[in-house]
PDB file of C-alpha atoms and ligand atoms in Angstrom:
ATOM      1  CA  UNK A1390     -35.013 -31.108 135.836  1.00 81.00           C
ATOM      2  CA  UNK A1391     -38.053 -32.522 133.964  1.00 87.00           C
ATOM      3  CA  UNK A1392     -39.318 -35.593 134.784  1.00 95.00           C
ATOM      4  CA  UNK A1393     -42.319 -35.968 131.746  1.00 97.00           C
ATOM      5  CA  UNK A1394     -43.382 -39.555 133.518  1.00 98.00           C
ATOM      6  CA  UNK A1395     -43.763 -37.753 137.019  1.00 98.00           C
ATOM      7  CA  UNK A1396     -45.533 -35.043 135.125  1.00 98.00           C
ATOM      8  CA  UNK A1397     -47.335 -37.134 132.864  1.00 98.00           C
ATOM      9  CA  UNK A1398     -48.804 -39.110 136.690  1.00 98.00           C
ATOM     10  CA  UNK A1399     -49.448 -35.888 138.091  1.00 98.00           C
ATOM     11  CA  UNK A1400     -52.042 -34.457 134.704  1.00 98.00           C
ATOM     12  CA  UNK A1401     -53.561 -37.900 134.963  1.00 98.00           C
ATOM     13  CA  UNK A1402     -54.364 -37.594 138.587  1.00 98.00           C
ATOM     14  CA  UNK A1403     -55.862 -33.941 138.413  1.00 98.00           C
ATOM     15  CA  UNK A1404     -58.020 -35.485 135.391  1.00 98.00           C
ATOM     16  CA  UNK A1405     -59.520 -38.295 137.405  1.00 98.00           C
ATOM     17  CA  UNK A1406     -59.983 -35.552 140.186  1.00 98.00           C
ATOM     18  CA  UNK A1407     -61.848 -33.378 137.428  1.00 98.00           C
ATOM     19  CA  UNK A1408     -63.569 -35.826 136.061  1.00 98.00           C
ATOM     20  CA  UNK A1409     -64.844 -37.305 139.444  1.00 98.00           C
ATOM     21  CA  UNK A1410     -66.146 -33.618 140.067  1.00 98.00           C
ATOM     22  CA  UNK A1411     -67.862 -32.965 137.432  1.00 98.00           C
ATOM     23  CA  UNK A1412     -69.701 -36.595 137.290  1.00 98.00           C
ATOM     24  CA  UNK A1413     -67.643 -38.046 134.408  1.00 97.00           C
ATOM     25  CA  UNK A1414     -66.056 -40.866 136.543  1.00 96.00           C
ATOM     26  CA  UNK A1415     -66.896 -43.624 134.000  1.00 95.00           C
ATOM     27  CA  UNK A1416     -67.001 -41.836 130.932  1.00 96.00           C
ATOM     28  CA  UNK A1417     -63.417 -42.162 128.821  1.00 96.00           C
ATOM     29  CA  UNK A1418     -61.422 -38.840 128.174  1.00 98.00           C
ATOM     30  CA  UNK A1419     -58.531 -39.399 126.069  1.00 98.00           C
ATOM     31  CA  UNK A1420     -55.304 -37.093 127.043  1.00 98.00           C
ATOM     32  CA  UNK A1421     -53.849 -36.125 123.843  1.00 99.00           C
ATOM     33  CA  UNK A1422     -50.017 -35.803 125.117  1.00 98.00           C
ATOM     34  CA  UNK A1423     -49.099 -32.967 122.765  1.00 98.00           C
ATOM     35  CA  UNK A1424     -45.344 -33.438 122.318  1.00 98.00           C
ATOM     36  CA  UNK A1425     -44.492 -31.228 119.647  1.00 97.00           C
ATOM     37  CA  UNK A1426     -41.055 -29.503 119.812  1.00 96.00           C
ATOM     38  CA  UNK A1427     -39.780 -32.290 121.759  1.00 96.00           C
ATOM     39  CA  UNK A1428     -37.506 -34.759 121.081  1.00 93.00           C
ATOM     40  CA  UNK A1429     -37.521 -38.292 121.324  1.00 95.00           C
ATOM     41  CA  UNK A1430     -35.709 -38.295 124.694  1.00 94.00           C
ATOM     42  CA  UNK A1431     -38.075 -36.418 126.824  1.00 96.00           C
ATOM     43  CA  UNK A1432     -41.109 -38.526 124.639  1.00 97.00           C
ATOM     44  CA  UNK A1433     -39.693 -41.844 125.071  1.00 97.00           C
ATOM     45  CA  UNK A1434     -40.233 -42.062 128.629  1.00 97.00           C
ATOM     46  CA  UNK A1435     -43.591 -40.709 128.550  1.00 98.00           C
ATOM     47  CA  UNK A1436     -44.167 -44.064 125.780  1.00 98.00           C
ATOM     48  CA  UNK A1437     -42.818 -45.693 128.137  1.00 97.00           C
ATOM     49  CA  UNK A1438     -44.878 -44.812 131.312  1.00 98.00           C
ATOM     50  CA  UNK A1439     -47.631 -46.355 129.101  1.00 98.00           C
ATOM     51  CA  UNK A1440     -49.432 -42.941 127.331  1.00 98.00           C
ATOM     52  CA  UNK A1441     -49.979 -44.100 123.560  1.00 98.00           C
ATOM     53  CA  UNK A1442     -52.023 -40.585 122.155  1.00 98.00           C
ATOM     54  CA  UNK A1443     -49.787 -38.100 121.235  1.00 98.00           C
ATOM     55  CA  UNK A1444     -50.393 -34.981 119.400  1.00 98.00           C
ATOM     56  CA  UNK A1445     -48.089 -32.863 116.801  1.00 98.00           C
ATOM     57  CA  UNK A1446     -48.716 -29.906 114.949  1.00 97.00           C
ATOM     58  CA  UNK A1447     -46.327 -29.568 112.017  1.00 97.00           C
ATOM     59  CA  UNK A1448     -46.268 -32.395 109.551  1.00 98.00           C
ATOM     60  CA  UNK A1449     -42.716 -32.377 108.416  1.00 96.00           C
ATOM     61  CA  UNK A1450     -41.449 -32.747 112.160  1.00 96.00           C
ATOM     62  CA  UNK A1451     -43.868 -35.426 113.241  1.00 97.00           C
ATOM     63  CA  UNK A1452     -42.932 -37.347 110.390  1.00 96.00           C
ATOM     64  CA  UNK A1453     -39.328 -36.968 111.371  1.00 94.00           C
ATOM     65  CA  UNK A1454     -39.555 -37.851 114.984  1.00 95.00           C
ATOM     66  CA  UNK A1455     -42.383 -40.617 115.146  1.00 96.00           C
ATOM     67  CA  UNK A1456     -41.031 -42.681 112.276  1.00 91.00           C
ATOM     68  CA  UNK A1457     -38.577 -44.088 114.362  1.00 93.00           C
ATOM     69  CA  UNK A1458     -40.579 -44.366 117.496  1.00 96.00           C
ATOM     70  CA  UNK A1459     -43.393 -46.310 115.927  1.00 95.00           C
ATOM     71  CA  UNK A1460     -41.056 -48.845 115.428  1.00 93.00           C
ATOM     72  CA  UNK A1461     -40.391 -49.546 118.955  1.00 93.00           C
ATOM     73  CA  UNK A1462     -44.044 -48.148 120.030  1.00 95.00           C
ATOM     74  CA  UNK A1463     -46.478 -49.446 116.988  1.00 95.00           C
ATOM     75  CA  UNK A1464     -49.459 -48.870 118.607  1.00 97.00           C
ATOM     76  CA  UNK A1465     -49.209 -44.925 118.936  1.00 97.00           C
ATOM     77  CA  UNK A1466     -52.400 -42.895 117.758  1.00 98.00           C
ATOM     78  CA  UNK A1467     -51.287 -39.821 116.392  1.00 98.00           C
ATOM     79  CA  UNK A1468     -53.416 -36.945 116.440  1.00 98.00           C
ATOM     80  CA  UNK A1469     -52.454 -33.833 113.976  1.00 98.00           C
ATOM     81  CA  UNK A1470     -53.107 -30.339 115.858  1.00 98.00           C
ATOM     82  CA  UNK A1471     -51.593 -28.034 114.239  1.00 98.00           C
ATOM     83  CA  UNK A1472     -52.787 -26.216 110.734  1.00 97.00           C
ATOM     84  CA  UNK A1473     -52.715 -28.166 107.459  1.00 98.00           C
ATOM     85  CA  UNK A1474     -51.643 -27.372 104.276  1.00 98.00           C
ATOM     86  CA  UNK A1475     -52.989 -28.916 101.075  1.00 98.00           C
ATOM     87  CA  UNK A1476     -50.078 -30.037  99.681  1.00 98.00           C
ATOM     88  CA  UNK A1477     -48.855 -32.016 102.970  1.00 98.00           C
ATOM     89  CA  UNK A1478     -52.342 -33.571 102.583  1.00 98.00           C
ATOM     90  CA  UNK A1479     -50.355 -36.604 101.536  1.00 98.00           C
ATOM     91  CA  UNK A1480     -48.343 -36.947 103.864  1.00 98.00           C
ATOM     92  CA  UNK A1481     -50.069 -36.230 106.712  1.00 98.00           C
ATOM     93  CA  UNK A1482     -52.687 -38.685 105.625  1.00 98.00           C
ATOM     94  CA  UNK A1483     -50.121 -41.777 105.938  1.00 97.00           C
ATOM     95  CA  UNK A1484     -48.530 -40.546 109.098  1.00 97.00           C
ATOM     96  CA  UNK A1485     -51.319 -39.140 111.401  1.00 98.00           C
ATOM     97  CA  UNK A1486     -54.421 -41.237 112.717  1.00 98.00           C
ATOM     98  CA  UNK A1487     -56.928 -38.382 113.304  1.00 98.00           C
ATOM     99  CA  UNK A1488     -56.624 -34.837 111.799  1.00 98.00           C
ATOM    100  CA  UNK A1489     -58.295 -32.600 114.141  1.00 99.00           C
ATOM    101  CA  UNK A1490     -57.896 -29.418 112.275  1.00 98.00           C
ATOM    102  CA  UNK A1491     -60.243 -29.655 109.218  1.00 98.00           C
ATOM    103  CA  UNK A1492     -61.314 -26.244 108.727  1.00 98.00           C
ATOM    104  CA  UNK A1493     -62.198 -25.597 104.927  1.00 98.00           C
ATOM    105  CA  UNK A1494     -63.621 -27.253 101.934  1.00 98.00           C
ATOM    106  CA  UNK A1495     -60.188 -27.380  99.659  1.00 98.00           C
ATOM    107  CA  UNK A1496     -58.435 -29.005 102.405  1.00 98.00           C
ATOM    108  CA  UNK A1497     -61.441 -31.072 103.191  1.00 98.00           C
ATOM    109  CA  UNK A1498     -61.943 -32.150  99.564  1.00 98.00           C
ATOM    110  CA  UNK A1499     -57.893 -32.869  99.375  1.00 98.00           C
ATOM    111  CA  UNK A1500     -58.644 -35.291 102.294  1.00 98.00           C
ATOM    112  CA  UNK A1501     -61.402 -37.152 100.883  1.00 98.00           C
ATOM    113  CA  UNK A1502     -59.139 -37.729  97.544  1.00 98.00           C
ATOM    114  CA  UNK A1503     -56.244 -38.681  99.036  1.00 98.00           C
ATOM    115  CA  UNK A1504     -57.832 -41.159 101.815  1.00 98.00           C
ATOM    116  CA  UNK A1505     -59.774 -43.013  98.578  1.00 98.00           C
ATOM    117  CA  UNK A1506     -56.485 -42.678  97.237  1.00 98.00           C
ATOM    118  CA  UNK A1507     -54.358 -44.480 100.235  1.00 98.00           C
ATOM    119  CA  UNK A1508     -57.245 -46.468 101.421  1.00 98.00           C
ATOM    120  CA  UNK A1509     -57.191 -44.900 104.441  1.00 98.00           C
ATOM    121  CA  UNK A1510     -60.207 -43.275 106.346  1.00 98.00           C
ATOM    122  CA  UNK A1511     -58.667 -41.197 109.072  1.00 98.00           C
ATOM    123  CA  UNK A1512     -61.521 -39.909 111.828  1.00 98.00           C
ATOM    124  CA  UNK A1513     -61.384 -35.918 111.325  1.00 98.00           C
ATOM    125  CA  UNK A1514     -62.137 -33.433 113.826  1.00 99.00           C
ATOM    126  CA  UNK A1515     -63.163 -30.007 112.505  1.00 98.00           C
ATOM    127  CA  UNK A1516     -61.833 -26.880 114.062  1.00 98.00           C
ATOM    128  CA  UNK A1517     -63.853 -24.407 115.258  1.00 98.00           C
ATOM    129  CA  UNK A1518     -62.923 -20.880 115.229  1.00 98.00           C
ATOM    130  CA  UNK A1519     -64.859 -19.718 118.343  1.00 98.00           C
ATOM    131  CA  UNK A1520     -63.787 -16.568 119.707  1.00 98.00           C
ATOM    132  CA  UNK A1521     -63.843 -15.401 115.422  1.00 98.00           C
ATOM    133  CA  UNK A1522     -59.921 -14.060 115.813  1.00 98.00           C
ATOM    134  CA  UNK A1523     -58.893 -12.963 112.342  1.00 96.00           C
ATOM    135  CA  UNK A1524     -55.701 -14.798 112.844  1.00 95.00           C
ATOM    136  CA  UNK A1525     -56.600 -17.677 114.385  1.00 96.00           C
ATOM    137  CA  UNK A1526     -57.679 -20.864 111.832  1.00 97.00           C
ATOM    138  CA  UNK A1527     -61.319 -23.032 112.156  1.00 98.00           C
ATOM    139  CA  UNK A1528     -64.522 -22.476 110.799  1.00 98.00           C
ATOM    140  CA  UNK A1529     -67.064 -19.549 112.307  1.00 98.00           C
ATOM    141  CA  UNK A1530     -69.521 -21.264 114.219  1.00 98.00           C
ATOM    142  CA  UNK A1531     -72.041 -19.633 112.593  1.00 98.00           C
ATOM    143  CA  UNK A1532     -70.727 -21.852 109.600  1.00 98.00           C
ATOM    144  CA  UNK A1533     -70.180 -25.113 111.419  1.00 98.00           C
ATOM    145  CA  UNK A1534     -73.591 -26.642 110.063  1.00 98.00           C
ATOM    146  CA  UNK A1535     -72.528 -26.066 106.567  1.00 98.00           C
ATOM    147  CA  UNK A1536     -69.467 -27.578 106.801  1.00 98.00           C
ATOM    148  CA  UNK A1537     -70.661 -30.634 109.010  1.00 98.00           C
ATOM    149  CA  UNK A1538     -72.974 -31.640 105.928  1.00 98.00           C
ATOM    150  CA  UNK A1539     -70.527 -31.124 103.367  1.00 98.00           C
ATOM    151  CA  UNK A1540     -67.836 -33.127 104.911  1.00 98.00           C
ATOM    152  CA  UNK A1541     -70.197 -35.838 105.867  1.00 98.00           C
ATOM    153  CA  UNK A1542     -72.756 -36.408 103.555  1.00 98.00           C
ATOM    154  CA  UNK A1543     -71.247 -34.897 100.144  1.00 98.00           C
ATOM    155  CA  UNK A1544     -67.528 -35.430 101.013  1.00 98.00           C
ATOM    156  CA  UNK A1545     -68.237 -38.766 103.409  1.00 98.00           C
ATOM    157  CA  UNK A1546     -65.729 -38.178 106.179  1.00 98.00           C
ATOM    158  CA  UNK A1547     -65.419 -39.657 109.023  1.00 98.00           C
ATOM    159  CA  UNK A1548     -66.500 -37.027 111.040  1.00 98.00           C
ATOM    160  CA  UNK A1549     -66.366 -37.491 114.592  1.00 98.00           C
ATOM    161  CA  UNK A1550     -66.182 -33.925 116.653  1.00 98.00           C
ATOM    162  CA  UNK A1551     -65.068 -30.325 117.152  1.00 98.00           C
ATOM    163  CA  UNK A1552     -61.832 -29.125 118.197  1.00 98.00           C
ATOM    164  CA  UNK A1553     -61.620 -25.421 119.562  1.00 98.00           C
ATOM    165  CA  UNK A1554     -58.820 -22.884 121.000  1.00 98.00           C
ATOM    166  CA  UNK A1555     -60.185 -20.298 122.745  1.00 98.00           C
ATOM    167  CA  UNK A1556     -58.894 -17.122 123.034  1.00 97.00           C
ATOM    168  CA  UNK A1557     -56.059 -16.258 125.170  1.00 94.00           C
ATOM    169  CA  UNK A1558     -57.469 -13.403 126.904  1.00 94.00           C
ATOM    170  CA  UNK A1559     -61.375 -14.702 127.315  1.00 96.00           C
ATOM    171  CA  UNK A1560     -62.950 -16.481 129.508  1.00 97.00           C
ATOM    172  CA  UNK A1561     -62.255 -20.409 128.216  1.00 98.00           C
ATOM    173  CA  UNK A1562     -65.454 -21.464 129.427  1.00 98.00           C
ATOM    174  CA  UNK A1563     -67.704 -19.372 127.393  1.00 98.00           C
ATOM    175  CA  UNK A1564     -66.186 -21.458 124.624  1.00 98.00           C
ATOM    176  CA  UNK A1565     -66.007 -24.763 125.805  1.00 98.00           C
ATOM    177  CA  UNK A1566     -69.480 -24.464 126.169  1.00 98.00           C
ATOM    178  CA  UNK A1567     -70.478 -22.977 122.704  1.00 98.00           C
ATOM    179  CA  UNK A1568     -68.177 -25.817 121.448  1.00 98.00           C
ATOM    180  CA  UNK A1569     -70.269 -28.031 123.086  1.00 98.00           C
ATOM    181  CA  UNK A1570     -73.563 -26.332 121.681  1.00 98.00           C
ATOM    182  CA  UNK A1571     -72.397 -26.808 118.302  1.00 98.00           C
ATOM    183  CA  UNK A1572     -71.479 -30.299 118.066  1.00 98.00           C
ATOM    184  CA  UNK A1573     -75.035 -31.832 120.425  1.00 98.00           C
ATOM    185  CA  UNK A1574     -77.378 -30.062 117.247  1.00 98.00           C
ATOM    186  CA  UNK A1575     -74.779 -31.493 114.901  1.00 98.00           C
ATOM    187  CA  UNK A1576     -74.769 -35.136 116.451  1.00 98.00           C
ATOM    188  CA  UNK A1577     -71.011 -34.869 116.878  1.00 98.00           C
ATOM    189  CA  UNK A1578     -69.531 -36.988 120.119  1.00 97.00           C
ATOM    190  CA  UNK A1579     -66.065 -35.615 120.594  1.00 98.00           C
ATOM    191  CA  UNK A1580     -65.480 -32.581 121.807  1.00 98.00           C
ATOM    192  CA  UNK A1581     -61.268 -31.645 121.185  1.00 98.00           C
ATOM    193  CA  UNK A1582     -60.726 -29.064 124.067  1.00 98.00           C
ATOM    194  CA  UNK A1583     -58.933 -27.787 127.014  1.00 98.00           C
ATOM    195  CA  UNK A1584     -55.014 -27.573 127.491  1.00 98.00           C
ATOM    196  CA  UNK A1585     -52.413 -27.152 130.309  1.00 98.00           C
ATOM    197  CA  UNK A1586     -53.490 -24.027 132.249  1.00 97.00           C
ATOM    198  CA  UNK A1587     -57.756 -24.820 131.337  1.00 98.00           C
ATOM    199  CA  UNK A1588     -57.705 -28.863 130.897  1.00 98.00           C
ATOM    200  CA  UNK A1589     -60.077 -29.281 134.438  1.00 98.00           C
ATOM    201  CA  UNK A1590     -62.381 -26.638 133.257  1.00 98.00           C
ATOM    202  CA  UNK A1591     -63.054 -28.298 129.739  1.00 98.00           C
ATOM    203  CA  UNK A1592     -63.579 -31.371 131.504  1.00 98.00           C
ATOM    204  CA  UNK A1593     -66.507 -29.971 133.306  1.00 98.00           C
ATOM    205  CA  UNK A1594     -68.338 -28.485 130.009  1.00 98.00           C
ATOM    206  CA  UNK A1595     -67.602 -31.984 128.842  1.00 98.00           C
ATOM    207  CA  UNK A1596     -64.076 -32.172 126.910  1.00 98.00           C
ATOM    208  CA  UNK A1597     -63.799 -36.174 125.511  1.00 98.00           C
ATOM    209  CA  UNK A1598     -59.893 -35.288 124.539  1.00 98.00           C
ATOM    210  CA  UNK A1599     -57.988 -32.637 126.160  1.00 98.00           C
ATOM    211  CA  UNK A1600     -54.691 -31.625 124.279  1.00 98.00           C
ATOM    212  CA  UNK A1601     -51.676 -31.505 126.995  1.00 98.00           C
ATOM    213  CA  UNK A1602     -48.362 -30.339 126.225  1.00 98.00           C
ATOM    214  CA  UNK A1603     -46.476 -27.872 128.732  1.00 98.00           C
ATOM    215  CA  UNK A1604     -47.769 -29.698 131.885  1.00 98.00           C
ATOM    216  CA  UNK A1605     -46.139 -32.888 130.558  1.00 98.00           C
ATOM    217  CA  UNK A1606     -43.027 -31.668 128.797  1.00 97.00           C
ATOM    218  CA  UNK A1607     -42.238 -28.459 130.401  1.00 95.00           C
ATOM    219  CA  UNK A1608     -42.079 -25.257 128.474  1.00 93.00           C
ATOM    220  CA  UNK A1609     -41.228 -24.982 124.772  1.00 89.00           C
ATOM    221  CA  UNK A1610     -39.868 -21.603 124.839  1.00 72.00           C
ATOM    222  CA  UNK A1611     -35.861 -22.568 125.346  1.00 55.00           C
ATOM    223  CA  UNK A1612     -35.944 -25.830 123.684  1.00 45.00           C
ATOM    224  CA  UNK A1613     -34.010 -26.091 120.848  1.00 47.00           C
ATOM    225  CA  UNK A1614     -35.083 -29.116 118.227  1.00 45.00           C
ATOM    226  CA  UNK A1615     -32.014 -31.532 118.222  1.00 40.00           C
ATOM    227  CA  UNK A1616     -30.335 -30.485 121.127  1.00 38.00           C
ATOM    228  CA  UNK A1617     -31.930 -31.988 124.494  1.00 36.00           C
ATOM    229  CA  UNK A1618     -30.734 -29.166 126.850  1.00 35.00           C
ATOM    230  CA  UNK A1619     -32.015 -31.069 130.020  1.00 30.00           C
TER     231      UNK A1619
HETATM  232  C1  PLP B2403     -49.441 -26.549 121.675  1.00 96.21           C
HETATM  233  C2  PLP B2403     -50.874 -26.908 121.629  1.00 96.21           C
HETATM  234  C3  PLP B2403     -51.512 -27.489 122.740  1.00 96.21           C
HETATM  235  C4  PLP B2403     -50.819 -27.720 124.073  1.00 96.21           C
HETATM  236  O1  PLP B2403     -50.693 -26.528 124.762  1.00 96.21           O
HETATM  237  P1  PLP B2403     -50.086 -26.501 126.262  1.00 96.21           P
HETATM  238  O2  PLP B2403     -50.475 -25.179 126.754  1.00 96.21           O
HETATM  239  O3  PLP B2403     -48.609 -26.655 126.111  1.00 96.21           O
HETATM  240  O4  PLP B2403     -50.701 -27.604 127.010  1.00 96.21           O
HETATM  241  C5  PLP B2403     -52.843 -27.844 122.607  1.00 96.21           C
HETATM  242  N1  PLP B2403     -53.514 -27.654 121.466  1.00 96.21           N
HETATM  243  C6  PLP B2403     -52.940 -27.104 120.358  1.00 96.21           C
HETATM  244  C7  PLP B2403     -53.752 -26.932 119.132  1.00 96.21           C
HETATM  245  C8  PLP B2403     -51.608 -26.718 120.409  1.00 96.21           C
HETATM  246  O5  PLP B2403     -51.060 -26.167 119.319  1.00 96.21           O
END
């Protein structure tokens, strides 16, 4: 039995703990409750325990599922986590309210058209390729600079932080902290890092939004979309 409210208590109690520890008591840290896979039952009660951030990573479902449950919820803050193609630029523009994986100019210059276009400036978080993995998306950091002045001063997006996954098999804190590095000489505040199994240690090198999924909703791995096997 899941019980995402319980669970949901429980990661918010651990984050005060870490928080408290690492002398962050009174500065916010926003738990991104990342709910993708998941249907609306085992989100609803989390909405309803009071969490209002919520992160997705494929457009097409998000749009699907949180359509319906912004009309019960409306003031949800949706973050978009997961890669983004250019043409669901559109889309994703109306339906998310921060896109935290900006990681190259097209996509970056598809924003900034289609936000004049909508009238709608969404804050952006770029994504930060840190451990360099071939296969993994974000910029290198030795190109983060680059970008940072392209997408604010030539593109003028909102441009509020980094967002990083570090790689499975290193040490996370070697790249929570070159995360960290990156965005103080870039004047960039928000700092997108730390999940389930490394949340506490992000916290310490200074996470502001930690992306939570499998601590909250339980695993992904025998889910099936559209049939709630609880
Ligand atoms: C799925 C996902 C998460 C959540 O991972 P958990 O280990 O389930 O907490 C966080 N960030 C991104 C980018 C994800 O795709």
């Amino acid at each position: 039995m899941i019980d995402p409210a319980e669970n949901l208590a429980e990661v918010q109690r651990v984050l005060a703990s870490a928080a408290a520890k690492a002398g962050r008591a009174d500065e916010p840290i926003t738990l991104v409750a990342v709910s993708k896979t998941h249907n609306s039952s085992r989100i609803e009660p989390v909405l309803a325990a009071g969490q209002r951030v919520f992160g997705e990573n494929r457009v097409q479902e998000a749009a699907g599922k949180w359509s319906a449950l912004r009309a019960c919820w409306p003031d949800i803050e949706l973050h978009l986590i997961g890669p983004l193609q250019t043409n669901k630029v559109r889309e994703a523009v109306e339906l998310f309210d921060v896109i935290e994986t900006v990681d190259r100019e097209k996509l970056a210059r598809k924003l900034r058209e289609e936000m004049t276009r909508q009238g709608r400036e969404l804050p952006v978080y770029l994504q930060v390729n840190t451990g360099e993995e071939p296969q993994k998306a974000g910029v290198l950091p030795r190109e983060v600079d680059g970008f940072v002045r392209l997408c604010r001063e030539d593109l003028k997006l909102d441009v509020r932080g980094l967002m990083a996954i570090p790689p499975a098999d290193e040490e996370a804190s070697l790249h929570f902290a070159l995360l960290k590095k990156i965005a103080q000489r870039n004047d960039l505040c928000v700092l997108s890092m730390g999940m389930s199994s490394d949340f506490e240690i992000a916290v310490t090198f200074g996470a502001t939004h930690i992306r939570v999924g499998t601590a909250i909703f339980g695993d992904r791995e025998h889910h099936v979309m559209g049939s709630d096997t609880r």
